[in-house]
Structure formats: structure tokens, C-alpha cells
CSV table of C-alpha atoms in Angstrom, one decimal:
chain,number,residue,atom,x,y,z
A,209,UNK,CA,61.2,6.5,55.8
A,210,UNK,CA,64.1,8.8,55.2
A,211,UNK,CA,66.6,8.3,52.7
A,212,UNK,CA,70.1,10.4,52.4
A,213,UNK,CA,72.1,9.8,48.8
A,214,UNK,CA,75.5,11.1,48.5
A,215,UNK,CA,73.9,14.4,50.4
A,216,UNK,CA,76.4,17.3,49.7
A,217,UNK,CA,76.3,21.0,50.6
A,218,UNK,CA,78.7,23.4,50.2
A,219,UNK,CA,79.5,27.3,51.3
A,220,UNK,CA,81.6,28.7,49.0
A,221,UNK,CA,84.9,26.3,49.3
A,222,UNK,CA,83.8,25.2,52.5
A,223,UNK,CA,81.8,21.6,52.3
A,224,UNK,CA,79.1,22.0,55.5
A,225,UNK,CA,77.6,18.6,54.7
A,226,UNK,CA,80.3,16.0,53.0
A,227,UNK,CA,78.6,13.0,50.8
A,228,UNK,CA,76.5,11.7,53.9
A,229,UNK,CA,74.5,8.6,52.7
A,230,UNK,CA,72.0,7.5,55.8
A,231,UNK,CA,68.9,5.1,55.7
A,232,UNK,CA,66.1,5.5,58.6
A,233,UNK,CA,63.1,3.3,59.3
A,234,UNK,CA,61.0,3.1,61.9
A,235,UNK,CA,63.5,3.9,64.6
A,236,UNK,CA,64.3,7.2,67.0
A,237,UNK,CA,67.7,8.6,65.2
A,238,UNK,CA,69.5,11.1,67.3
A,239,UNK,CA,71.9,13.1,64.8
A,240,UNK,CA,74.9,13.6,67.2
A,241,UNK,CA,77.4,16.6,66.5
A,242,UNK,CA,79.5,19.8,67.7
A,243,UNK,CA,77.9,23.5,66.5
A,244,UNK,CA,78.8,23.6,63.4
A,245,UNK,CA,79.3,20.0,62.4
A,246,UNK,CA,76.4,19.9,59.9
A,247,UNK,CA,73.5,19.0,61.5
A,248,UNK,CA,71.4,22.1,61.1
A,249,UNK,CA,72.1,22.4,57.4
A,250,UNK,CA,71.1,18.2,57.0
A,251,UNK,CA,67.7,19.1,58.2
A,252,UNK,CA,67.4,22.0,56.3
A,253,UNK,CA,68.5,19.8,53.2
A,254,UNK,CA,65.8,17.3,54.4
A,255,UNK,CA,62.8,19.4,55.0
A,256,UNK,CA,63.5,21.8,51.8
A,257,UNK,CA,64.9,24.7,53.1
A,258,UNK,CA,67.7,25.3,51.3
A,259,UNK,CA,68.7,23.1,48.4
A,260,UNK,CA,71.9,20.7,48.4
A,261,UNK,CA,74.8,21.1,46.2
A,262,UNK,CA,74.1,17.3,45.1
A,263,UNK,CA,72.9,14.3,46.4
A,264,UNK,CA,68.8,13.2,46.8
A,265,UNK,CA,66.7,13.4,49.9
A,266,UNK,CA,63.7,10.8,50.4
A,267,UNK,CA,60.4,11.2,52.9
A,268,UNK,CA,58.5,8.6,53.3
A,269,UNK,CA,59.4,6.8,49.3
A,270,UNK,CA,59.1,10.7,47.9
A,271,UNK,CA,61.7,12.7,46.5
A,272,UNK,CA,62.0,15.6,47.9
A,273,UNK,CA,63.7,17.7,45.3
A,274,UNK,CA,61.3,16.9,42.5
A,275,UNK,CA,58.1,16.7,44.7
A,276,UNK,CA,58.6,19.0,47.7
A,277,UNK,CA,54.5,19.2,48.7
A,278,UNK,CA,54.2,15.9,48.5
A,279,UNK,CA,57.2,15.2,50.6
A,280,UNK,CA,56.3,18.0,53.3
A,281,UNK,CA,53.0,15.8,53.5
A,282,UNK,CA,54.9,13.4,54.9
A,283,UNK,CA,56.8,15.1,57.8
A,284,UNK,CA,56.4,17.3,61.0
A,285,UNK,CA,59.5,19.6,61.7
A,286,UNK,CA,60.8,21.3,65.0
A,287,UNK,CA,63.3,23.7,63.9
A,288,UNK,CA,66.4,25.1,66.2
A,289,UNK,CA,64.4,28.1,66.4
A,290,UNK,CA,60.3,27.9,66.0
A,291,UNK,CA,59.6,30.4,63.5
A,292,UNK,CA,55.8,30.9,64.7
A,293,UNK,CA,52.9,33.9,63.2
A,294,UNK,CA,53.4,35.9,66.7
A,295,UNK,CA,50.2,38.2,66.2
A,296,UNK,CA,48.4,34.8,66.3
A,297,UNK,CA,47.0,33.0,70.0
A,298,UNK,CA,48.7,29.6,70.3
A,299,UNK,CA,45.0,28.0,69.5
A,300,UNK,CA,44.7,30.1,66.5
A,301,UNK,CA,48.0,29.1,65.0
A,302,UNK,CA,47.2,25.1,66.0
A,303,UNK,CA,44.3,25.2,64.3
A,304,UNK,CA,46.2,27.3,61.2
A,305,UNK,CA,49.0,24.5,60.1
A,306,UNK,CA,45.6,21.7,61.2
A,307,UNK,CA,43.8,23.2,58.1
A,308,UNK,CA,47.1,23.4,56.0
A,309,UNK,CA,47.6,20.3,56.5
A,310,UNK,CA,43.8,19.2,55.2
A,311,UNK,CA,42.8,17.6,59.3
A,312,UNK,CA,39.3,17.0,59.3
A,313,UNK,CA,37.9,19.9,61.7
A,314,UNK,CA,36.3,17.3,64.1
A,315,UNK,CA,40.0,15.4,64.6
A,316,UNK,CA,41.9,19.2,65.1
A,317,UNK,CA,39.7,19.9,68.1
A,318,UNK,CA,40.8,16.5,69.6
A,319,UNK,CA,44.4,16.0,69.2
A,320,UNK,CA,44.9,19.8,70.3
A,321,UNK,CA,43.5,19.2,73.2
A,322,UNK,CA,45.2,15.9,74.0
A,323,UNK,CA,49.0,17.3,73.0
A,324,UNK,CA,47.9,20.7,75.2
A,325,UNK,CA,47.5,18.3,77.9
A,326,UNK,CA,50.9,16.5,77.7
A,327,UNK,CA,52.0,19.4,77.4
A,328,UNK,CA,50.1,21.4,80.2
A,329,UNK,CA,49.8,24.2,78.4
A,330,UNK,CA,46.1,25.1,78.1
A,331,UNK,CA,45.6,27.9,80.4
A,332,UNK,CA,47.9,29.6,77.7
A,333,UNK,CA,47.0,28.8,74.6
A,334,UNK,CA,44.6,31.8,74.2
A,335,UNK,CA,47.6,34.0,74.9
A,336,UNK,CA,49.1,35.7,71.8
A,337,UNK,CA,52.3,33.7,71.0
A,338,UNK,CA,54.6,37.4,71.2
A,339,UNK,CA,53.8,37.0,74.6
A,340,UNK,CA,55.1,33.8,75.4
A,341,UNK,CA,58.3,32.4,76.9
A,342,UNK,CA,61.0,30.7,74.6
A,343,UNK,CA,59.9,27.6,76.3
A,344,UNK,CA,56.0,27.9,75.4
A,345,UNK,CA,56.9,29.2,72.0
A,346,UNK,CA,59.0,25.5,71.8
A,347,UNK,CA,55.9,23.4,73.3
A,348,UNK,CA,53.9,25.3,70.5
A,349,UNK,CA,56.3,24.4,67.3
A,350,UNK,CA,56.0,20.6,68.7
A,351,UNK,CA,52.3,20.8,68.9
A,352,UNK,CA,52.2,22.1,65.7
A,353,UNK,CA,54.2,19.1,64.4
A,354,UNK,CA,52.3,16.6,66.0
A,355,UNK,CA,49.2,17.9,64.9
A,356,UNK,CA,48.6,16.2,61.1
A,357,UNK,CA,49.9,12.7,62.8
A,358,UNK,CA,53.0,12.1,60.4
A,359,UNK,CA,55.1,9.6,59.7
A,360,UNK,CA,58.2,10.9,59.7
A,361,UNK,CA,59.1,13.4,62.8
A,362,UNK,CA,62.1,15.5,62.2
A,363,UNK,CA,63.7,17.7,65.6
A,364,UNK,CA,66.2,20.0,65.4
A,365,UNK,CA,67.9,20.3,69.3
A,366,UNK,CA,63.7,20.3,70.8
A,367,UNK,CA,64.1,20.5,74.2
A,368,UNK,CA,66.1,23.8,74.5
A,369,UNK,CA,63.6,25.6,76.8
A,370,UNK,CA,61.5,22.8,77.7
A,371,UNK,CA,61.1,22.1,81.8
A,372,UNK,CA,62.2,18.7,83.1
A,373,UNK,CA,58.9,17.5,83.0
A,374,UNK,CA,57.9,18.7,79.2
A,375,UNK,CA,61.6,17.1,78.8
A,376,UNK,CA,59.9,13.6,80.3
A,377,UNK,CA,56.9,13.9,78.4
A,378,UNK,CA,58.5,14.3,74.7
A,379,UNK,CA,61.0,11.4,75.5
A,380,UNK,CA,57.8,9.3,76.5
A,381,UNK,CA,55.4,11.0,73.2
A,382,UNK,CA,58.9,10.2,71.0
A,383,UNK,CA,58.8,6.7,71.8
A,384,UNK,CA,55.1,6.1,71.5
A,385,UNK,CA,55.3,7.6,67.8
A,386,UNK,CA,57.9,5.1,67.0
A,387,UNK,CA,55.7,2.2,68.3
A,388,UNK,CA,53.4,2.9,66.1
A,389,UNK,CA,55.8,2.7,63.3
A,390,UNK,CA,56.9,6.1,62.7
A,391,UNK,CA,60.0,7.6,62.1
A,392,UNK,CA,61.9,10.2,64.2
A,393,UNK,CA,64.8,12.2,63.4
A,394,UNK,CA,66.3,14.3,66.4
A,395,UNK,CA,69.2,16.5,66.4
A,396,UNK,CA,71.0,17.3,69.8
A,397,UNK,CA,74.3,18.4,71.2
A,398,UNK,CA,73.0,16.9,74.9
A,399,UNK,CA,74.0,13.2,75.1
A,400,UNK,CA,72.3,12.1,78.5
A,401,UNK,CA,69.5,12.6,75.8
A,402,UNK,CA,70.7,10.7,73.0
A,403,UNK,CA,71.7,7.7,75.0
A,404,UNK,CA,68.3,7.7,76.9
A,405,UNK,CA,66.0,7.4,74.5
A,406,UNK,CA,66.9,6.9,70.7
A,407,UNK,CA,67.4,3.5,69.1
A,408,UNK,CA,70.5,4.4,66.6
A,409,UNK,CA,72.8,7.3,67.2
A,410,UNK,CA,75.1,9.1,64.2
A,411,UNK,CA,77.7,11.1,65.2
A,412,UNK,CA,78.5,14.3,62.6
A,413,UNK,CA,81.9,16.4,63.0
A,414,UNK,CA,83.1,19.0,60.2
A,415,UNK,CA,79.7,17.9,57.5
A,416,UNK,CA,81.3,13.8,57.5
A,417,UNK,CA,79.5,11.4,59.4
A,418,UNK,CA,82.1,9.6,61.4
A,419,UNK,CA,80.1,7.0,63.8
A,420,UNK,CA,76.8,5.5,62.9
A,421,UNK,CA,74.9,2.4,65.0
A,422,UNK,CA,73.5,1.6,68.7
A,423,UNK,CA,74.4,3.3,72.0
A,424,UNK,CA,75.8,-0.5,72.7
A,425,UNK,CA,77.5,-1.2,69.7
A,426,UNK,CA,79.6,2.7,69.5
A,427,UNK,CA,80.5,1.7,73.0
A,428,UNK,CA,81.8,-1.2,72.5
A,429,UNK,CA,84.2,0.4,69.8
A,430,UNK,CA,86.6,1.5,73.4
A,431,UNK,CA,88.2,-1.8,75.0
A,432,UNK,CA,87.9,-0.4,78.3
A,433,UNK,CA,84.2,0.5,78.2
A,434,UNK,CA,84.5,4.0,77.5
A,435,UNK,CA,81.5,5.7,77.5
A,436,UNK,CA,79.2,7.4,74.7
A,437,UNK,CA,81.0,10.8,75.9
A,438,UNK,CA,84.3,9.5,75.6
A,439,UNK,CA,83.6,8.2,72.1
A,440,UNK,CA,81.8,11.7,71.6
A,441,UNK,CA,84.2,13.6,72.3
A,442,UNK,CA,87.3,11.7,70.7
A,443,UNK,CA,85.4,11.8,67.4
A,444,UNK,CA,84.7,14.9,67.4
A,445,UNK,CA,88.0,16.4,68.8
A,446,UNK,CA,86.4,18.5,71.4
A,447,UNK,CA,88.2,19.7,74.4
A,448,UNK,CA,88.2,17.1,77.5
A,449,UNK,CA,90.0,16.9,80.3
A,450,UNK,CA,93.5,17.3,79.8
A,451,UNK,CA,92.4,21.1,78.6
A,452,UNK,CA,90.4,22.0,81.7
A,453,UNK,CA,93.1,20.2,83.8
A,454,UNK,CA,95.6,22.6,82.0
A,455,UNK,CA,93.3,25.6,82.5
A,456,UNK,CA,92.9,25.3,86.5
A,457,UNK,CA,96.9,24.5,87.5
A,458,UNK,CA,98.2,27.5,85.4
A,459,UNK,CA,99.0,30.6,86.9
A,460,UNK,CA,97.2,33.8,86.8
């Protein structure tokens, strides 16, 4: 369902994404990484917001760089920060990307109503969106990616703002999509997350994918059952431990 090709971006002499080559089908994919590592800019590569430096990009068998509608077709996106039409109610703006994306009228009115559900949002959704929390605004973007039923989900970090329960009820909604023999593709920095719910994890540090496989099998890369944070955090060089040790037994 997705398909990364020698994917390369690059900022001036700084390479933000390094010839990363994945293959996704059918699976939950959590896109592991520091800020800064890359994943952002991947998704944006992926969904056709900015172009790469080189490489192709594939949605569902389509190419994104030489047929970008068609490719959209195939995808719902949650981005890092829901970019939503804020003079619009949360109903209004539902039923906006419905029609975009050609829903037959009758199937809108249902599916809204079922995601406002597990999403217990419908005492709002008549609310203008500038009005609503960071957390509402997020239920909203997810809605509106569910809406058109497609078969590739892609989720830049979507639970920032969510309650535990909203938390709960995307893991569950996430699963039940790839049951059904869709694709998801989540970005997170939060590895209770990652290791609770996806099927494959890849780990991303300075634009260079560096781990790729099951929660089980990255594991069992550490003799001495370290676990997913351990092999996190070595990968990625991020400060453990022995820094915050450091930091509380100096003198001030």
C-alpha cells in the first residue's frame, strides 16, 4: 500500500531524509524517531507536500509524483498540526472534505455520526472550530480522515491532545482499519504507544532509518532483554541515565 524508493530530501547541505527505501501492507507502521530525525518531512514527502530531492513515493500502486489526485484518493492524513477552515462548525467542515472526496450524501450523514460517537464529540460539533480546544481541533482532523474510508491511513504524532479515553478509542478504531485490510502509517515520539499497538516498528535518527521489524524481533537484538526504550534510545543517541544521574549528584 505504500511504497518508499531511495526517498531523499535535502535542506541546503543538510540531508533531512537519507535514501530511506520502506514497503508497507496491510499492517499498523509506527515511524519511530527523535524531533528532528525525519519523520515529519517523510510524511510530507508521502502525502505531497513538499517534493523530494529524489527517490518515488507509492499509495496504494500510484505514483505519487506523476499522479498526485489520484494518489491523495487513496489516503487520509492527520498532520502534526490539523490545519482546519476555523470560520467553519466542526459539522460543516465534515461534511466539506465528505463532498471533496465524492461520499455519496446518504453515507456522510452516517459515518459522521458513528466517528462523532467514538469520539464523543457531538454536543460540539455545531461549535465553530476557532472555538475549540487543541484536543477537539485533533478529534476533528481524524474524523476528517476517516470520513472517505481509505485504504491507506497516514498519522503524524495523533494523539497529542487527545484524553486517555479518545487515546483508547483510536488504538482500538486503528486496529479495526487494519483488519479490514488497510494500511496505517503513524508517526510518534511516545513508545508505550508504539509497542502497544502497531505490528512493525521503524526507528528514524538524523533522516537514515537505522531499525526496521517487530516490537519482538528489535528486542531481541539486546542479549539481556533490553527493552524497546533501551534499543530506542541507544539508536538514537538520546540522553539516558548516566546524564540525569550526572545532573542530580553535581553541585550547585
Amino acid at each position: 500500500m505504500i511504497k518508499l524508493s531511495n526517498l531523499y530530501k535535502s535542506y541546503g547541505k543538510v540531508a533531512a531524509v537519507n535514501n530511506l527505501d520502506l514497503e508497507i501492507n496491510n499492517e499498523l507502521f509506527v515511524f519511530l524517531g527523535p524531533n528532528g530525525a525525519g519523520k515529519t518531512t517523510t510524511i510530507k514527502m508521502m502525502t505531497g507536500l513538499i517534493q523530494p530531492s529524489q527517490g518515488a513515493i507509492e499509495i496504494g500502486g500510484i505514483d505519487m509524483l506523476q499522479y498526485p489526485e489520484t494518489a491523495k484518493a487513496k489516503f487520509g492524513l492527520v498532520p502534526e498540526e490539523p490545519f482546519l477552515y476555523e470560520k467553519l462548525t466542526g459539522i460543516e467542515y465534515i461534511r466539506f472534505i465528505a463532498t471533496l472526496h465524492k461520499v455519496p450524501h446518504s453515507l456522510i450523514e452516517i459515518r459522521m455520526q458513528q466517528l462523532f460517537d467514538i469520539f464523543n464529540i457531538q454536543e460540539r460539533v455545531g461549535d465553530f472550530i476557532e472555538d475549540y480546544s487543541h484536543g477537539m481541533k485533533q478529534k476533528i482532523a481524524i474524523v476528517a480522515a476517516l470520513i472517505h474510508d481509505p485504504q491507506v491511513l497516514i498519522l503524524d504524532e495523533p494523539t497529542s491532545g487527545l484524553d486517555p479515553k479518545a487515546v483508547r478509542n483510536l488504538k482500538d478504531l486503528l486496529k479495526g482499519w487494519v483488519e479490514k485490510g488497510r494500511t496505517v502509517f503513524m508517526s510518534t515520539h511516545i513508545l508505550e504507544i508504539a509497542e502497544s499497538m502497531c505490528d512493525r516498528i521503524g526507528i528514524i535518527n538524523k533522516g537514515e532509518l537505522v531499525a526496521l521489524g517487530t516490537p519482538a524481533e528489535l528486542r531481541n537484538q539486546y542479549s539481556n532483554n533490553g527493552t524497546l526504550e533501551d534499543l530506542f534510545l541507544d539508536l538514537t543517541d538520546s540522553a539516558g541515565s548516566d546524564s540525569v544521574h550526572s545532573f542530580l549528584n553535581s553541585e550547585l
